[in-house]
Short mmCIF file of C-alpha atoms in Angstrom, two decimals:
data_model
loop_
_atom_site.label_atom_id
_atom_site.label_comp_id
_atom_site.label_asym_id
_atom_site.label_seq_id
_atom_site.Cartn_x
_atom_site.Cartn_y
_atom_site.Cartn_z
CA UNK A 170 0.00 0.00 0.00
CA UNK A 171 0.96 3.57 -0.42
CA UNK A 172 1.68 5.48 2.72
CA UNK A 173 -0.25 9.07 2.26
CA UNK A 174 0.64 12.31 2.96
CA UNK A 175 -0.84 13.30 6.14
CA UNK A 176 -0.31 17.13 7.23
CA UNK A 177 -1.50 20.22 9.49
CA UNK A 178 -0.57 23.84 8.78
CA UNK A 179 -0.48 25.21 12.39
CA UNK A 180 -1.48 29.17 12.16
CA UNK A 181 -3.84 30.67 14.30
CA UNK A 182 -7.53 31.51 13.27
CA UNK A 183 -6.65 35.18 13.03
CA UNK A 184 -3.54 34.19 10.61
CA UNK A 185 -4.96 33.02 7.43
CA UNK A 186 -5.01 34.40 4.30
CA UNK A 187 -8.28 35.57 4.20
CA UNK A 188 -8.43 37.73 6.48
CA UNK A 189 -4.65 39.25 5.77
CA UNK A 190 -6.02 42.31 5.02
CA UNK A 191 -8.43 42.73 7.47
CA UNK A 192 -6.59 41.90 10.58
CA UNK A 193 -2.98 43.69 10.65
CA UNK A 194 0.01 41.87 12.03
CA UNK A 195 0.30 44.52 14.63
CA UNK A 196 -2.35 43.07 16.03
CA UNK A 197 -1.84 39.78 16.68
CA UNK A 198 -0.35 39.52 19.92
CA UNK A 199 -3.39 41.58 21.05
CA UNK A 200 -6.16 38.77 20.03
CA UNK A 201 -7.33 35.61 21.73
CA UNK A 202 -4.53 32.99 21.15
CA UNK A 203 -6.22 29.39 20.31
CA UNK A 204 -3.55 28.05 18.27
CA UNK A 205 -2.30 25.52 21.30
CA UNK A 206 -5.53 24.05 22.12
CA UNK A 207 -6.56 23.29 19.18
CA UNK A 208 -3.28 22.02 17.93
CA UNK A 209 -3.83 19.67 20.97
CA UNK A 210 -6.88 18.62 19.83
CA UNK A 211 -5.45 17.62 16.67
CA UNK A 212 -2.56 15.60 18.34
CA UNK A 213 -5.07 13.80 20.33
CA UNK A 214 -7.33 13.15 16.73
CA UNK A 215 -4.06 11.80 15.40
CA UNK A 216 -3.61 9.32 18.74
CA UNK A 217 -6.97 7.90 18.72
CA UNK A 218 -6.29 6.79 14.75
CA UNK A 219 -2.83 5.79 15.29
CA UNK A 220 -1.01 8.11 12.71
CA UNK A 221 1.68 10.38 12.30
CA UNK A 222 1.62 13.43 10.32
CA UNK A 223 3.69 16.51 9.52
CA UNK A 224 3.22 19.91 11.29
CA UNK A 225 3.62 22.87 9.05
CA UNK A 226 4.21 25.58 11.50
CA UNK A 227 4.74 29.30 11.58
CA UNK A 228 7.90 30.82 13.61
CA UNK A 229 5.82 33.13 15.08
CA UNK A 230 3.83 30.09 16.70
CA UNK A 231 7.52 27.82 17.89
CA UNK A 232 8.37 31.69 19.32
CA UNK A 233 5.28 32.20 21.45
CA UNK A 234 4.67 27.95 22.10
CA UNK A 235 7.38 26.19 22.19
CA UNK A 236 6.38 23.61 24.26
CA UNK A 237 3.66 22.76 21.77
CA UNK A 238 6.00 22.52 19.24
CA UNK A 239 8.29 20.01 21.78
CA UNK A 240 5.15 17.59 22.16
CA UNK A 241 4.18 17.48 18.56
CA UNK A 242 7.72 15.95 18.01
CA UNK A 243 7.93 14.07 20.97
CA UNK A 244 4.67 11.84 19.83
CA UNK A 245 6.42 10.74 17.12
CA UNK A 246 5.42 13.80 14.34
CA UNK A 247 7.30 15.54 12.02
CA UNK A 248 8.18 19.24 12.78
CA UNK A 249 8.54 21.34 9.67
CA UNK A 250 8.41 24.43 8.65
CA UNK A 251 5.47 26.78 7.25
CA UNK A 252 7.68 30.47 7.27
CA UNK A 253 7.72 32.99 9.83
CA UNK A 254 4.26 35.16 10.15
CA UNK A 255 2.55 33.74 7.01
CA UNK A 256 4.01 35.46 4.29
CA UNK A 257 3.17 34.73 0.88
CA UNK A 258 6.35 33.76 -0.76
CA UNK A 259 5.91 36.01 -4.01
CA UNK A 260 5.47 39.09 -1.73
CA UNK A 261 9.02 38.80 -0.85
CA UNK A 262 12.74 38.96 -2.86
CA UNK A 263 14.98 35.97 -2.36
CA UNK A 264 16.96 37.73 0.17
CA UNK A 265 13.89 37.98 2.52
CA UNK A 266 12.89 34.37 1.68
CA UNK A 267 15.92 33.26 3.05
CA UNK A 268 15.77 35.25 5.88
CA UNK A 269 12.36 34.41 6.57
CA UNK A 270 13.38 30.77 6.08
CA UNK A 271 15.90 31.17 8.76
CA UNK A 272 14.19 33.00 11.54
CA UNK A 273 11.60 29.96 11.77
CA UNK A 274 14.15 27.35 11.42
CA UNK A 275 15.70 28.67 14.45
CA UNK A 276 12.42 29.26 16.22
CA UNK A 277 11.18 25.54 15.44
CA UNK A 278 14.68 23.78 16.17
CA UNK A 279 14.98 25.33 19.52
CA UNK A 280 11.25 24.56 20.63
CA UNK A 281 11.39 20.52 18.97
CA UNK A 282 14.94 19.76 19.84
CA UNK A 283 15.21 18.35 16.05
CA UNK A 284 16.29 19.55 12.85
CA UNK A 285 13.32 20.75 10.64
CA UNK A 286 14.14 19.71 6.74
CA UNK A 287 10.41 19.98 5.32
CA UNK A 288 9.02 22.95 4.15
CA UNK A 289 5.25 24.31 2.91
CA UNK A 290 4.74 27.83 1.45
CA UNK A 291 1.83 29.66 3.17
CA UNK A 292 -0.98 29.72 1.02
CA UNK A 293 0.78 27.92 -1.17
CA UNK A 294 2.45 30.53 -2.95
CA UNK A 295 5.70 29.36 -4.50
CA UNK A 296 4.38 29.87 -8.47
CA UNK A 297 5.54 31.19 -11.36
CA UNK A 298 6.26 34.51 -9.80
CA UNK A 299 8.92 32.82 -7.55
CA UNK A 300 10.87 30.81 -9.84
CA UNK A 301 14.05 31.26 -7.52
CA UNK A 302 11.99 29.70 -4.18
CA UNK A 303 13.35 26.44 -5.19
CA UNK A 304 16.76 26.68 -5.61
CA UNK A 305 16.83 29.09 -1.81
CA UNK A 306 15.20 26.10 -0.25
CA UNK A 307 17.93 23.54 -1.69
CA UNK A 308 21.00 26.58 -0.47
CA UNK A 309 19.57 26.21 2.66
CA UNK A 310 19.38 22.43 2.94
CA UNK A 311 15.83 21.71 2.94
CA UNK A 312 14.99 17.78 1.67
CA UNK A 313 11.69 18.89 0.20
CA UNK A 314 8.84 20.72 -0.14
CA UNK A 315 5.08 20.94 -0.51
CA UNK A 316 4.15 24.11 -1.22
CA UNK A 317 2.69 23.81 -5.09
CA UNK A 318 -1.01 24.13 -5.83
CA UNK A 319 -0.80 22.34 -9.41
CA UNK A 320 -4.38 23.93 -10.51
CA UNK A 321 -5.99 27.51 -11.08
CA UNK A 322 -7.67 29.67 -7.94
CA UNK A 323 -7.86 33.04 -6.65
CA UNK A 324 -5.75 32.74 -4.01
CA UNK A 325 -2.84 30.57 -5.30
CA UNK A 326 -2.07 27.89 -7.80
CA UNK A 327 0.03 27.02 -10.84
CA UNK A 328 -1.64 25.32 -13.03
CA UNK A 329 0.64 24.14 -15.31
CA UNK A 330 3.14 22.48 -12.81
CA UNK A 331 3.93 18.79 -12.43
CA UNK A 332 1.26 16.79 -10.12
CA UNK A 333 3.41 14.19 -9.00
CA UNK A 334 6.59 13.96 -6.95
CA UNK A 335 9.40 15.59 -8.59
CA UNK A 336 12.83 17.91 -8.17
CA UNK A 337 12.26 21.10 -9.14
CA UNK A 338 16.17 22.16 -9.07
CA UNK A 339 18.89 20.45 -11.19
CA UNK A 340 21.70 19.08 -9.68
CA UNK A 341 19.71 18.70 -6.22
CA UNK A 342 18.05 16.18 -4.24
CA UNK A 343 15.12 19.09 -2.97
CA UNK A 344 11.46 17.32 -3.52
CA UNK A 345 8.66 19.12 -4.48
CA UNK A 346 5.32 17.13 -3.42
CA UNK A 347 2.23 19.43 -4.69
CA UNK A 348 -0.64 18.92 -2.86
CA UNK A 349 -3.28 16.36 -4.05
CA UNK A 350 -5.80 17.79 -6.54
CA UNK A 351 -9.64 16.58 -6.55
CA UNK A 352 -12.85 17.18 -8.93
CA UNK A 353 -15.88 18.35 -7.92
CA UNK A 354 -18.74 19.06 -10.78
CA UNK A 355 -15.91 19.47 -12.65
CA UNK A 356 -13.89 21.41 -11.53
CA UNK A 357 -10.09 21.19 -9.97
CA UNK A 358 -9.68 21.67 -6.35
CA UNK A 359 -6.89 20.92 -4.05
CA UNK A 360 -7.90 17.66 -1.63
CA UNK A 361 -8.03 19.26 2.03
CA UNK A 362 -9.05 22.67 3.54
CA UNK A 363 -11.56 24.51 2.93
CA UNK A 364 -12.76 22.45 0.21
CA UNK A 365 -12.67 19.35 2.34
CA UNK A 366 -14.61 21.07 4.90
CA UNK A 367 -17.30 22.28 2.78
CA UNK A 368 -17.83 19.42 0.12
CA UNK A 369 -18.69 15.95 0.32
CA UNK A 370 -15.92 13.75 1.90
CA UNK A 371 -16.16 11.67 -0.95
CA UNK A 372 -14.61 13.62 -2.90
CA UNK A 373 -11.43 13.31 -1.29
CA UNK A 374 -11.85 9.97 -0.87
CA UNK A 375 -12.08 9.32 -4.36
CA UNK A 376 -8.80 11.89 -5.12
CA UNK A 377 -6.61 10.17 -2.41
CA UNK A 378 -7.59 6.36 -3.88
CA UNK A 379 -7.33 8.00 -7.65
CA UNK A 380 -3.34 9.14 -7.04
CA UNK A 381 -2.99 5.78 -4.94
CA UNK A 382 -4.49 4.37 -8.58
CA UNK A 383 -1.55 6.67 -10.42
CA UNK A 384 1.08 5.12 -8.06
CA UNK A 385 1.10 8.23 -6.22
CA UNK A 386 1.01 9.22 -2.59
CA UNK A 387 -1.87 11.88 -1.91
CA UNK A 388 -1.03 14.99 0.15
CA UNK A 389 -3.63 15.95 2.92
CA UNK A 390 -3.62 19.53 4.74
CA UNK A 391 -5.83 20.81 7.07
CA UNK A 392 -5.27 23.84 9.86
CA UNK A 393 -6.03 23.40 13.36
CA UNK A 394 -8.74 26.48 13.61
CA UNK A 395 -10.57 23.90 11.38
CA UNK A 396 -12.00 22.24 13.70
CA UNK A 397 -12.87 25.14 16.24
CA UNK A 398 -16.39 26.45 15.62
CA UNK A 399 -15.88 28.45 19.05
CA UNK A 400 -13.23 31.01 17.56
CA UNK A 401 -14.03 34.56 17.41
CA UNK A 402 -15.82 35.78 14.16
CA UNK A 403 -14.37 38.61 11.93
CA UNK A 404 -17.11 40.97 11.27
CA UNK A 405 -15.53 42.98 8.67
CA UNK A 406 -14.06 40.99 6.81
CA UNK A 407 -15.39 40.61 2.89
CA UNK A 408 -18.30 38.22 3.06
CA UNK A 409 -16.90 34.95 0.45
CA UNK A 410 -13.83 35.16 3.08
CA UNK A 411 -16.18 34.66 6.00
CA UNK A 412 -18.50 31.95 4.27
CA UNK A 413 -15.06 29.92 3.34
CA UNK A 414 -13.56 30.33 6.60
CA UNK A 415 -16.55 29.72 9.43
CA UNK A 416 -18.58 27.04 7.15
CA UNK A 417 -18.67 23.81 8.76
CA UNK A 418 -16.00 23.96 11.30
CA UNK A 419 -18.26 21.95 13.84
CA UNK A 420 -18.38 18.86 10.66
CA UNK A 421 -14.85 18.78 10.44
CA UNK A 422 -12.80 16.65 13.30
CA UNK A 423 -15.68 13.85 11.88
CA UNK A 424 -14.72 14.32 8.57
CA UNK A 425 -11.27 13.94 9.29
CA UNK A 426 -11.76 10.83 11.40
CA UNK A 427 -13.37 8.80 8.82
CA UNK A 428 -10.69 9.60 6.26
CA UNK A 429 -7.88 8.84 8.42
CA UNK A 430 -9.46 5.64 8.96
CA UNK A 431 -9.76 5.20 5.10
CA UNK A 432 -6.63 5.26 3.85
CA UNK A 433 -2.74 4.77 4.93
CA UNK A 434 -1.36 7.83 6.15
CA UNK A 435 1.94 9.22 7.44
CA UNK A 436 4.37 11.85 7.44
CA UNK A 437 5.52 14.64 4.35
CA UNK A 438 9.40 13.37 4.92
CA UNK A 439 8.41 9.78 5.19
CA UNK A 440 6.51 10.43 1.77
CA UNK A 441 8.94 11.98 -0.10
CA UNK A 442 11.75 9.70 0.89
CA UNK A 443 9.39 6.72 -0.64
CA UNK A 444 8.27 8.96 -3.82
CA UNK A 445 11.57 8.63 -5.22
CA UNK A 446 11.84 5.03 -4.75
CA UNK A 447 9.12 4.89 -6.60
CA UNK A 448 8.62 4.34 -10.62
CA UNK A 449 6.70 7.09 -11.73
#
C-alpha cells in the first residue's frame, strides 16, 4: 500500500489568508490565542487513529509555544516548517525568503529539539512569480517541499506544474510534493481545507484512492482552527472570506476521522523519501 501524505498547517484563526487584510500583524499579539488548544486537539485526533503526520508551522507560533511545538515531536510527528508570520512567498525577494526561512528554522529547532528539513509555502504561494523559491530552499538544505497548488484559484495555484513527486532544481536532491488535486462538478480543487470542509468527503476519498491508482502518494492539509467552531468571528471581513472560513467547522474533526481511517497515512518526509523510490 501507499503510505499518504498526512499534514497540518499550524497558524492561528486570526492568521490566514483571508483575512490578511483585514486583521494587521500589529495586532496579533493583542487577540485571543487558540492556536495551542486546538493544535492539541489535533494531536489527540491523530492518537486515537494511530497516525503520524507533519506539522507545518509558523515561527511566530515555535516563538510564542514552544512547548507545543516540543510535544508534537515528541509523539512521534514531524516538525517542519510553514515560514515565519505567514508570508506569501511572491510578496518577498529571495533575500527575505531566506531570511524568513531562517528565523523559523531557528524558532522551530529550539522549541522541537530536532532539525526541521520539510518545508510548505503559506498559502501555497511558491508559483511562477517565484521561480528562484526552489533553488533558496535547496542553499539552505531543505529535503523537500510541498508548497505547489498544481491547478488555477484566486488565491494561489500554478496550473501548469507537475502533479506528482518531482525535483524542481537540477543538480539537487530538494522534492517538491504538490498537494493532491480533486474534482468536484468538474472542476479542480486541491484535496483538504476549505474544500474538504465544505464538500462531500467523498470527494477526497475518491482523489486520495485516484493518485494511490496513479502510483502516487496523496497529500492531505488541514489547519487546526478547522475544527474550532468556538473562535471569534471577523465581522468585517469581505463576506466569500467569512463563508469559506466559518462554514462547517463543527463537521470537520468527523470528517477527518473517517478519512484517516480510510486510507494509509503518514508523514511529508516519510513520503517523499518513498516517492523517489518509486517508478513514476
Amino acid at each position: 500500500m501507499i503510505t499518504n501524505g498526512l499534514s497540518v498547517d499550524v497558524e492561528d484563526w486570526f492568521q490566514v489568508g483571508a483575512f490578511e487584510n483585514t486583521i494587521s500583524r500589529d495586532d496579533w499579539d493583542s487577540l485571543e490565542h487558540r492556536v495551542e488548544a486546538n493544535t492539541d486537539k489535533v494531536l489527540a485526533l491523530f492518537d486515537a487513529g494511530g497516525v503520524k503526520a507533519t506539522f507545518f508551522t509558523l515561527g511566530w507560533v515555535a516563538e510564542r509555544y514552544p512547548a507545543l511545538i516540543r510535544r508534537i515531536a515528541e509523539a512521534g510527528h514531524e516538525v517542519a516548517s510553514h515560514g515565519w508570520d505567514h508570508r506569501r512567498v511572491f510578496t518577498m525577494g529571495p533575500e527575505q525568503f531566506r531570511a524568513d526561512l531562517a528565523a523559523a528554522r531557528t524558532a522551530l529547532e529550539d522549541a522541537a529539539g530536532v532539525a526541521v528539513t520539510g518545508y510548505r509555502a503559506p498559502s501555497f504561494s511558491i508559483d511562477t512569480r517565484t521561480p528562484w523559491a526552489h533553488e533558496v530552499l535547496a542553499d539552505e538544505g531543505y529535503l523537500y517541499s510541498s508548497s505547489i497548488a498544481p491547478i488555477r484559484h484566486d488565491h494561489y495555484g500554478w496550473p501548469d506544474a507537475p502533479r506528482g513527486a518531482h525535483q524542481p532544481v537540477c543538480g539537487s536532491e530538494l522534492i517538491e510534493l504538490p498537494i493532491t488535486i480533486a474534482r468536484f462538478l468538474g472542476k479542480e480543487i486541491t484535496a483538504g481545507g476549505g474544500f474538504f470542509r465544505l464538500l462531500p468527503s467523498g470527494v477526497t476519498h475518491r482523489a486520495v484512492r485516484r493518485a494511490n491508482h496513479l502510483n502516487r502518494a496523496a497529500i492531505f492539509y488541514f489547519h487546526p482552527w478547522e475544527i474550532d467552531p468556538g473562535q471569534p468571528r471577523v465581522t468585517d471581513a469581505p463576506f466569500k472570506s467569512r463563508l469559506r472560513h466559518y462554514s462547517r467547522l463543527g463537521a470537520m474533526a468527523g470528517k477527518l476521522e473517517k478519512l484517516i481511517a480510510g486510507h494509509r497515512w503518514g508523514r511529508i518526509d516519510q513520503v517523499a523519501a518513498e516517492a523517489m523510490r518509486r517508478p513514476q
